[in-house]
Coordinates of N, CA and C in Angstrom, one line a residue:
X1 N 0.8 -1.2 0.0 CA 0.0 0.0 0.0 C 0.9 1.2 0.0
X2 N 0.6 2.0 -0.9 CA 1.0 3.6 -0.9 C 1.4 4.0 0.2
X3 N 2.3 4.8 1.0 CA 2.6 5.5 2.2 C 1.5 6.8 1.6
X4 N 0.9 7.0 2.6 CA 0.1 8.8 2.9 C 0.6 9.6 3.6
X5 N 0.3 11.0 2.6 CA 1.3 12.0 3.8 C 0.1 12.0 4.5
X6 N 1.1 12.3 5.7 CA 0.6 13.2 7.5 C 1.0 14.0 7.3
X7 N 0.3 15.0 7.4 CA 0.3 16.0 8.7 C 1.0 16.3 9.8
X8 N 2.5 16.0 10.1 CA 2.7 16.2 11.6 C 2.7 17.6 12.3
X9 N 1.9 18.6 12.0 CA 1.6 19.5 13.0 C 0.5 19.9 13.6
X10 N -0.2 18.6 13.6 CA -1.3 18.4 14.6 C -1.4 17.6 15.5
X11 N -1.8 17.1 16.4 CA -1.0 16.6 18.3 C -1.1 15.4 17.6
X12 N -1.7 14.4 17.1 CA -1.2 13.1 16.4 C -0.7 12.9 15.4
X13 N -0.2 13.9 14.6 CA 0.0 13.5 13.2 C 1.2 12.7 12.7
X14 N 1.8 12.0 14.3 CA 2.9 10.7 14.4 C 2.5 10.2 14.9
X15 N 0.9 9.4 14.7 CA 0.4 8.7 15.3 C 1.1 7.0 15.3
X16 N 1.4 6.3 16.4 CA 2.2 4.9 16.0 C 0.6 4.1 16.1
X17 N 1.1 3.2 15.4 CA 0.0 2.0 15.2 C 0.1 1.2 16.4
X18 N -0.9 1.4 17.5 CA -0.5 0.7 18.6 C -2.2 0.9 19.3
X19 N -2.6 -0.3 19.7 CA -4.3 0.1 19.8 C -4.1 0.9 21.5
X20 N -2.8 1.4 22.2 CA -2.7 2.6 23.1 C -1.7 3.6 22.4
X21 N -2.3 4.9 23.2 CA -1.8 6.0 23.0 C -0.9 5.9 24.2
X22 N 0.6 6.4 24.1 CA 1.0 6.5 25.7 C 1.2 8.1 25.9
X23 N 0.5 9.0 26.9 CA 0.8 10.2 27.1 C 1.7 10.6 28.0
X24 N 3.2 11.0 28.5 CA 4.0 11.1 29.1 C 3.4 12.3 29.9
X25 N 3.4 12.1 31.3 CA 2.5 12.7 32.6 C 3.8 13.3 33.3
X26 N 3.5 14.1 34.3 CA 4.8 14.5 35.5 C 3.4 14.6 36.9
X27 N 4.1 14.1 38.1 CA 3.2 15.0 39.1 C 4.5 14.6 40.4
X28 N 4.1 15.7 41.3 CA 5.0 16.4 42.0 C 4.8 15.0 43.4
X29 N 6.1 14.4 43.8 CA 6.4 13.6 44.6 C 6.7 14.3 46.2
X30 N 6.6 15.6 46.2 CA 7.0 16.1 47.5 C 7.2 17.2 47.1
X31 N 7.4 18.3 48.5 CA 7.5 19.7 48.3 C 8.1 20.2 46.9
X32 N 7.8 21.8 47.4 CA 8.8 22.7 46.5 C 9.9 22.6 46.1
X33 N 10.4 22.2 45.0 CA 12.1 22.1 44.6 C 12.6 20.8 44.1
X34 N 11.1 19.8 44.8 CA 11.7 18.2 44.6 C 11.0 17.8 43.1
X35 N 12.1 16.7 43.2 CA 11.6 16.0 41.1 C 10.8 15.7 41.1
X36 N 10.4 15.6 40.0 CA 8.9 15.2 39.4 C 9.1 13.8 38.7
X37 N 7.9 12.7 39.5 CA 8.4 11.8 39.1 C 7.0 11.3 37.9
X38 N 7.4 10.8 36.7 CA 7.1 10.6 35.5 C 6.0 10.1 36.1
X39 N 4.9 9.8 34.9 CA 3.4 9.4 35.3 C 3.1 9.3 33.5
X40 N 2.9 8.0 33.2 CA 1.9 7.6 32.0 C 0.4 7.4 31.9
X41 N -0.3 8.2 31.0 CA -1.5 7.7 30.6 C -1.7 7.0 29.5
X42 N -2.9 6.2 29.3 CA -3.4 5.6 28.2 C -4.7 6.0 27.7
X43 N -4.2 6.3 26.1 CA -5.6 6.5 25.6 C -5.8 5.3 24.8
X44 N -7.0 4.3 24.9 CA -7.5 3.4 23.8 C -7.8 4.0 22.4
X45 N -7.4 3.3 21.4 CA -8.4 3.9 20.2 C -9.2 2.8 19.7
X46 N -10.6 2.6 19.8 CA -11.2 1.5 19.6 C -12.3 2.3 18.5
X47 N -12.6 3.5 18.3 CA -13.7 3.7 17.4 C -13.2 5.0 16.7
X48 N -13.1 5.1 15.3 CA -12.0 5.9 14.8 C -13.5 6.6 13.4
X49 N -13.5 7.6 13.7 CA -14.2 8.9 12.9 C -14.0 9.7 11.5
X50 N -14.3 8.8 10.8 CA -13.7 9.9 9.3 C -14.6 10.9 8.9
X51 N -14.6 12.0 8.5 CA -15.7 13.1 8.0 C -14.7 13.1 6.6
X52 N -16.0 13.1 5.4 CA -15.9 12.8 4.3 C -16.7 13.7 3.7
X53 N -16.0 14.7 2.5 CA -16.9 15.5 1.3 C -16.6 14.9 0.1
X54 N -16.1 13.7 0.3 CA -16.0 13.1 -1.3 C -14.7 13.3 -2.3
X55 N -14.1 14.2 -1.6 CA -12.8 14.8 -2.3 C -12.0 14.0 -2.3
X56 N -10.6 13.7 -3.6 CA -9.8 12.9 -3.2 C -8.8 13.2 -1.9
X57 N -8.9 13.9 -1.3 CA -8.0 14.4 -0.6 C -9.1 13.3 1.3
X58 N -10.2 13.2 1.1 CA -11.0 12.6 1.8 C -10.4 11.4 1.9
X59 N -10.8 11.2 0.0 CA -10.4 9.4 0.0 C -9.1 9.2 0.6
X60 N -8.0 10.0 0.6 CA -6.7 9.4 1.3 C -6.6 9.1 2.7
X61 N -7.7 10.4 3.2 CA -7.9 9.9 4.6 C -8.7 8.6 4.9
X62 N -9.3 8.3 4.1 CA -10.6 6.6 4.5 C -9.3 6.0 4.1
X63 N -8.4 6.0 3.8 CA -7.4 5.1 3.4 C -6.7 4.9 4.7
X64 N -6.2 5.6 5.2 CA -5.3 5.5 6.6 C -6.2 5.4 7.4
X65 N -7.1 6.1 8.1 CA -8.1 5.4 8.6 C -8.2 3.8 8.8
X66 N -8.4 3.5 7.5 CA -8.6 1.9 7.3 C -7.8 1.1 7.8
X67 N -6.5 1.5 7.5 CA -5.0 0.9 7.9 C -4.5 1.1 9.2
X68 N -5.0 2.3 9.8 CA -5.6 1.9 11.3 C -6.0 1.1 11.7
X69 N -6.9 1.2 11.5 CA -8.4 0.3 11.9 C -7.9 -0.5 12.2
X70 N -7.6 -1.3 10.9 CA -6.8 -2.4 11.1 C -6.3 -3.1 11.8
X71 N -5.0 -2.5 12.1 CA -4.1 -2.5 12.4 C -4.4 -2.7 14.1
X72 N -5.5 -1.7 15.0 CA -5.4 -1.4 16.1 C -6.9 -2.3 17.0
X73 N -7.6 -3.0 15.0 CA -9.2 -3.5 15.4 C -9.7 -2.6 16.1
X74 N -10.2 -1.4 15.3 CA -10.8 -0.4 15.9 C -12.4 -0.5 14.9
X75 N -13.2 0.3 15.2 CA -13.9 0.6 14.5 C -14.4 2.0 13.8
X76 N -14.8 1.9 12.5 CA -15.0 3.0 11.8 C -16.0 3.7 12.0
X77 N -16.5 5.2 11.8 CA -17.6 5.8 11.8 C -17.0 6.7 10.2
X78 N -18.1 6.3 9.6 CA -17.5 7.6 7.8 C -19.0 8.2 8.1
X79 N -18.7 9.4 8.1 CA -19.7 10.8 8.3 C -19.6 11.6 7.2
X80 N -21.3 12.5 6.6 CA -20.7 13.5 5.6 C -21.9 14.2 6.0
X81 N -21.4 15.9 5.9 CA -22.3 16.6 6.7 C -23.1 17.6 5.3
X82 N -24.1 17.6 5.0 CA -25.0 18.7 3.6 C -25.1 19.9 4.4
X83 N -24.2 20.5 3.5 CA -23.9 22.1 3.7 C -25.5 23.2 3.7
X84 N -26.0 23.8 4.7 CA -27.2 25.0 4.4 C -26.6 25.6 2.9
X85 N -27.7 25.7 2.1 CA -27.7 26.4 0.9 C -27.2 27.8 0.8
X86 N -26.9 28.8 0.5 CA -26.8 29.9 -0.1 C -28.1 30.8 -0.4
X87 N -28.8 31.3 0.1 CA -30.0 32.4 -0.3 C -29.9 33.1 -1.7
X88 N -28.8 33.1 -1.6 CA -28.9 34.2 -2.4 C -28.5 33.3 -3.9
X89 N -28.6 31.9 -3.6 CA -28.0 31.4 -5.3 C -29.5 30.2 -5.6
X90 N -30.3 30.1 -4.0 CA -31.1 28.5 -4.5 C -32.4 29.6 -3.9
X91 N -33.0 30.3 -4.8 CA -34.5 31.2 -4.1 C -35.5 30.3 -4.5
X92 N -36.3 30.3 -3.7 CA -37.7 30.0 -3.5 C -37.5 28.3 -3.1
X93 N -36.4 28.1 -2.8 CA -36.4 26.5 -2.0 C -35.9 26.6 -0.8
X94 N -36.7 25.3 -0.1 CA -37.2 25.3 1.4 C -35.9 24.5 1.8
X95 N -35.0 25.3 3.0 CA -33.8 24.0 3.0 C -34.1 22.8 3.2
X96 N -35.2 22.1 3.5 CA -36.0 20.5 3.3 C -35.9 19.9 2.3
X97 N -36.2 21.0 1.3 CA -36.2 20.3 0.1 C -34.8 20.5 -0.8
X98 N -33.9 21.4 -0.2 CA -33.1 21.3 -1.0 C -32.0 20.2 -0.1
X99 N -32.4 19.8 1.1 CA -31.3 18.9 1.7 C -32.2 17.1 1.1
X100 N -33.5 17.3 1.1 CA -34.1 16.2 0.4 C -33.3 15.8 -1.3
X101 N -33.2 17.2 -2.1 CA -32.5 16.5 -2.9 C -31.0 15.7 -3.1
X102 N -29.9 17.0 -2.2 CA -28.6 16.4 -2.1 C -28.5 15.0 -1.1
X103 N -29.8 14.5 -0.3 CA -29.2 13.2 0.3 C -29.1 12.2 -0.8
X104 N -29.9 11.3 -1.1 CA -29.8 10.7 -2.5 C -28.8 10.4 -3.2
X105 N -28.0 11.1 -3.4 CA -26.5 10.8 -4.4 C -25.7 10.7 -3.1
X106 N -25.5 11.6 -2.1 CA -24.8 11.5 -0.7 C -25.0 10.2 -0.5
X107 N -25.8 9.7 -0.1 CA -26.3 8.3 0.4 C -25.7 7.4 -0.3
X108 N -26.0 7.9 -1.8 CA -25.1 6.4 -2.9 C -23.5 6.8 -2.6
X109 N -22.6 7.6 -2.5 CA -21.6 7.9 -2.2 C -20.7 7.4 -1.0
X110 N -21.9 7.7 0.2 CA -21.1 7.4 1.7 C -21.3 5.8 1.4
X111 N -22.3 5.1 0.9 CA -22.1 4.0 1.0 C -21.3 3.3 0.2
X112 N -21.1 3.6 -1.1 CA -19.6 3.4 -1.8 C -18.7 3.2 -1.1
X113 N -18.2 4.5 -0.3 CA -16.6 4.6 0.7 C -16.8 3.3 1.5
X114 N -18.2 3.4 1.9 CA -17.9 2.3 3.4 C -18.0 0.8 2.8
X115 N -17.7 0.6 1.2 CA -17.4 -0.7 1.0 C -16.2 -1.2 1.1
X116 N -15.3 0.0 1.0 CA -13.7 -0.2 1.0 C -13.8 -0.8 2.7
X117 N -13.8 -0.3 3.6 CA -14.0 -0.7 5.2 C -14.4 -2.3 5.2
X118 N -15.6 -2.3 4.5 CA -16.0 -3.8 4.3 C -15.2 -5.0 3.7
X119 N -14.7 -4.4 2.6 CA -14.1 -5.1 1.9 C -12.9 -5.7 3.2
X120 N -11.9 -4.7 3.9 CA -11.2 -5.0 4.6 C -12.0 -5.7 6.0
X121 N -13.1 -6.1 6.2 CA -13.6 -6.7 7.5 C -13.7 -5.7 8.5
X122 N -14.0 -4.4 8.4 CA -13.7 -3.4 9.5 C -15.6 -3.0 9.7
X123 N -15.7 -3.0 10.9 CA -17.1 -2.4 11.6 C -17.2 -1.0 10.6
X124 N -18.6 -1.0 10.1 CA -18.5 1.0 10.0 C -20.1 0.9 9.9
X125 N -20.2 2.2 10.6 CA -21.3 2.8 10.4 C -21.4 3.9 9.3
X126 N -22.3 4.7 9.3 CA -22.2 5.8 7.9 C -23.2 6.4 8.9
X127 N -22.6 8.1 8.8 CA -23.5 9.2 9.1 C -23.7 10.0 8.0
X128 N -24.9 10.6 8.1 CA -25.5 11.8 6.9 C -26.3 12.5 7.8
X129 N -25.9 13.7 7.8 CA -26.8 14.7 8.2 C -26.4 16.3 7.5
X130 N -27.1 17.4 7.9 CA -26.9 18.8 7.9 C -26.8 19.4 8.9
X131 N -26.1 20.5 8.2 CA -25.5 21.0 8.7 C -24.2 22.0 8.6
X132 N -23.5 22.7 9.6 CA -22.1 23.6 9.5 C -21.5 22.4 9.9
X133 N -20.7 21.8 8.7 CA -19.3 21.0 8.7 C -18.5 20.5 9.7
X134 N -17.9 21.6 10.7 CA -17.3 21.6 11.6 C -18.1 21.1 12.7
X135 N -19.4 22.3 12.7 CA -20.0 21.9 14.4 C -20.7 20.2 14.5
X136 N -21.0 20.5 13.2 CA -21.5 18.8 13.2 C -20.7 17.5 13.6
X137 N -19.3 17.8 12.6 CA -18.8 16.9 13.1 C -18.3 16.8 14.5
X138 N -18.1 18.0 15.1 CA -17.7 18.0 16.6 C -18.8 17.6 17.7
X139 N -19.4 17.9 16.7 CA -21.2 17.0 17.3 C -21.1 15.3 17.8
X140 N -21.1 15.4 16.4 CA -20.7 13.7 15.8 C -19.7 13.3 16.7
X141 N -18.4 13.7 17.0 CA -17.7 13.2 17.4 C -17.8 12.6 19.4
X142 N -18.7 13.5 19.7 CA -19.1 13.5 21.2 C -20.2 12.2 21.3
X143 N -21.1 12.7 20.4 CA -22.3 11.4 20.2 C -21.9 10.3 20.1
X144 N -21.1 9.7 19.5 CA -21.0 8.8 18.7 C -19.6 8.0 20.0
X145 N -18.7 8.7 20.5 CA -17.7 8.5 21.6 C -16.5 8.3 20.7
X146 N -16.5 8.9 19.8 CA -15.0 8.7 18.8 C -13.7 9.0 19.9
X147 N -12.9 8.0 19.5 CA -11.2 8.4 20.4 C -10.2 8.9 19.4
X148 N -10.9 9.0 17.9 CA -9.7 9.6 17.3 C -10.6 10.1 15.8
X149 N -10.4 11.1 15.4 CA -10.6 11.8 14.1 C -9.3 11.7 13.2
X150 N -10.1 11.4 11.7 CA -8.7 11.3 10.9 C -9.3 11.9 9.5
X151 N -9.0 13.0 9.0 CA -9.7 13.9 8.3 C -8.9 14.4 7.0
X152 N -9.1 14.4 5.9 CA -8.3 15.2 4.9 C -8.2 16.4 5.3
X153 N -7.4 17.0 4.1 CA -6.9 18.6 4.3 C -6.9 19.0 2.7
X154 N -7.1 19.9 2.6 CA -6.8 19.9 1.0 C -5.4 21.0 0.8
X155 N -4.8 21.2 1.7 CA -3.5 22.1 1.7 C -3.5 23.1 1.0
X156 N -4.3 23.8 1.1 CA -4.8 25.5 0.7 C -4.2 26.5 1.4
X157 N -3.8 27.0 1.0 CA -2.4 28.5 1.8 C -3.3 29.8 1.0
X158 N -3.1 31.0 1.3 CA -3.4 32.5 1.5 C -4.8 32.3 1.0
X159 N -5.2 33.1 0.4 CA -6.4 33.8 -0.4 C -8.0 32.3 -0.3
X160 N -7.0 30.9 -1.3 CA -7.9 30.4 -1.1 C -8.2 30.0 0.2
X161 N -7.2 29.5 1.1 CA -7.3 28.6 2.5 C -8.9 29.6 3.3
X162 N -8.4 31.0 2.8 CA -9.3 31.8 3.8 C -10.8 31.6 3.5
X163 N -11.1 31.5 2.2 CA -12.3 31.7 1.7 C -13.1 30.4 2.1
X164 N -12.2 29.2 1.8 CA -12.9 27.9 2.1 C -13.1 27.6 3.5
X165 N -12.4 28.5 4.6 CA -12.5 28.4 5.9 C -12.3 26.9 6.4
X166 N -10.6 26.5 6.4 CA -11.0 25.3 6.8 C -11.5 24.5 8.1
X167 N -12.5 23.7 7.3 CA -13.1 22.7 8.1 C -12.3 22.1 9.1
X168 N -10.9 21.4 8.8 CA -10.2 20.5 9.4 C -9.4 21.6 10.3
X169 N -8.8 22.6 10.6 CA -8.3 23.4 11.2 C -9.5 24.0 12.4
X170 N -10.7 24.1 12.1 CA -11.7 24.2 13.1 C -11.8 23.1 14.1
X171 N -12.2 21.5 13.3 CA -12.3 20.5 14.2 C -10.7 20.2 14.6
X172 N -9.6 20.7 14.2 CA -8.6 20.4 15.4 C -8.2 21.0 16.8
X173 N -8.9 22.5 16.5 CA -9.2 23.0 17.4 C -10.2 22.7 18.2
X174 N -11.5 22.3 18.5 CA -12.5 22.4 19.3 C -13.1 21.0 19.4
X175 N -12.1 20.1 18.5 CA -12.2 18.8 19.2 C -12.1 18.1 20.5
X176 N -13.0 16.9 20.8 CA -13.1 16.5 22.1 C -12.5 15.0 22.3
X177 N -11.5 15.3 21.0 CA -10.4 13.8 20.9 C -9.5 14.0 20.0
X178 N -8.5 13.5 20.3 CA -7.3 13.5 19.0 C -7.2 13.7 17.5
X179 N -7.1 14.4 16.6 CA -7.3 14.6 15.4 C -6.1 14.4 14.5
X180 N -6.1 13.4 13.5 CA -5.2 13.4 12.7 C -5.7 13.5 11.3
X181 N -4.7 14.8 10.7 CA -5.0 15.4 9.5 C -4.1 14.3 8.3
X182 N -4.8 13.9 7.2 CA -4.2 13.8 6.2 C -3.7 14.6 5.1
X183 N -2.8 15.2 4.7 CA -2.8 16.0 3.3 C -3.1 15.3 2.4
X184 N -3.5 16.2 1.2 CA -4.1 14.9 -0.3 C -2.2 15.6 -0.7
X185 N -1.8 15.1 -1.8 CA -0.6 15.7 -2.4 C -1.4 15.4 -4.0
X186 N -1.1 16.9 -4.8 CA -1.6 17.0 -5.7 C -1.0 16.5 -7.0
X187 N -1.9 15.8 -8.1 CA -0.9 14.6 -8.7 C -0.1 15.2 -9.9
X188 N 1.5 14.6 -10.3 CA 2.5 15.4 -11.0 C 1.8 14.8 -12.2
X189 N 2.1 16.6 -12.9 CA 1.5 16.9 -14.8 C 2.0 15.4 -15.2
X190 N 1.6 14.9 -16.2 CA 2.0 14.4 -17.3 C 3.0 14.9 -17.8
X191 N 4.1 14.5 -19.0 CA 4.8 14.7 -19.5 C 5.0 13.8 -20.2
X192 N 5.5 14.6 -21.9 CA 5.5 13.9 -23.6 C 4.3 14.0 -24.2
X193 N 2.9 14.2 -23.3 CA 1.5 14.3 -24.4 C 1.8 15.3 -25.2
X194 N 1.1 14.6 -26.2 CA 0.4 15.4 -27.7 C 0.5 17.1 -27.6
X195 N 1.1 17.4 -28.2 CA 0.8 19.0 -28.5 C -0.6 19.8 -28.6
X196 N -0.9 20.6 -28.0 CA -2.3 21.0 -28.5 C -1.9 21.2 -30.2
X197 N -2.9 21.3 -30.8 CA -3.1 21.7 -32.4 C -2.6 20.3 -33.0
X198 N -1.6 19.6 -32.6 CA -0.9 18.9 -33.5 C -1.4 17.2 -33.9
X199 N -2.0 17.2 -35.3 CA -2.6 16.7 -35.8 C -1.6 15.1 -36.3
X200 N -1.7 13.8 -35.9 CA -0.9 12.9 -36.2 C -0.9 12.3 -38.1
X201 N -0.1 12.0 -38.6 CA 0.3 11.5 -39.6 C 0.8 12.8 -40.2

């Protein structure tokens, strides 16, 4: 299998494949002045969270995800949240109806991804709802008791990063569990095709 990039500047983005987290603790053994003697915690990861828009940058994350999973026999949750409309672009529809339309193809989609999971023998559930992206999924993630998020990025810098407001930069912040970001890496040009204009024989 392909190596995927991480992310390492988000608190797991060197996550080891080990179904514990070990968190390196200090607490104070006696007065003022004296050492601190070391203290480990453990976090389980037994149920692992993917939020998906379908992007390939997604698909790389249901990829490592899986290889988790795997790896740690955890279980999957693949979530996709239907964005509130725009007023000013969909008039005279009721957001009911316009979330009644977009579930339907959503629905054939999330269940597509969650065949890959199956295919590998891995538990998953599939969420669809609406909603704001982030809050949902940080919704999702409390509900549901996820111990780890693993999320694409689409690696967007100035002008665009701002406009798309990222999603994954929100839930790493105001998440209520560990988040590991995937980057998609965007694929190298071709090189030797056809000329434009240039007609063969």
């Amino acid at each position: 299998m392909k190596e995927r990039p991480v992310d390492r500047n988000t608190s797991f983005g060197g996550l080891p494949l080990s179904s514990n987290l070990e968190e390196d603790k200090t607490e104070p053994i006696g007065g003022r002045g004296k050492k601190m003697k070391p203290r480990k915690q453990t976090r389980t990861i037994s149920r692992i969270m993917v939020p998906t828009d379908f992007s390939p940058g997604s698909a790389e994350a249901l990829e490592y995800a899986i290889a988790l999973a795997k790896r740690l026999k955890a279980d999957l949750i693949l979530a996709h949240v239907i964005e509130p409309f725009p007023y000013n672009l969909v008039e005279g529809m009721a957001f009911s109806d316009y979330g009644e339309r977009l579930t339907p193809p959503a629905r054939r989609l999330l269940d597509h991804q969650s065949k890959r999971a199956i295919k590998e023998k891995i538990p998953v559930k599939t969420r669809l709802i609406e909603g704001a992206p982030f809050r949902e999924i940080i919704k999702m993630a409390k509900r549901e008791g996820a111990d780890l998020i693993v999320m694409g990025t689409h690696g967007r810098t100035g002008i665009d990063h701002f406009l798309a407001g990222s999603v994954a930069e929100k839930v790493v912040r105001l998440s209520p569990c560990p988040v590991l970001t995937v980057r998609s890496v965007p694929a190298a040009p071709k090189r030797g095709g056809a000329k434009r204009g240039h007609k063969a024989g």
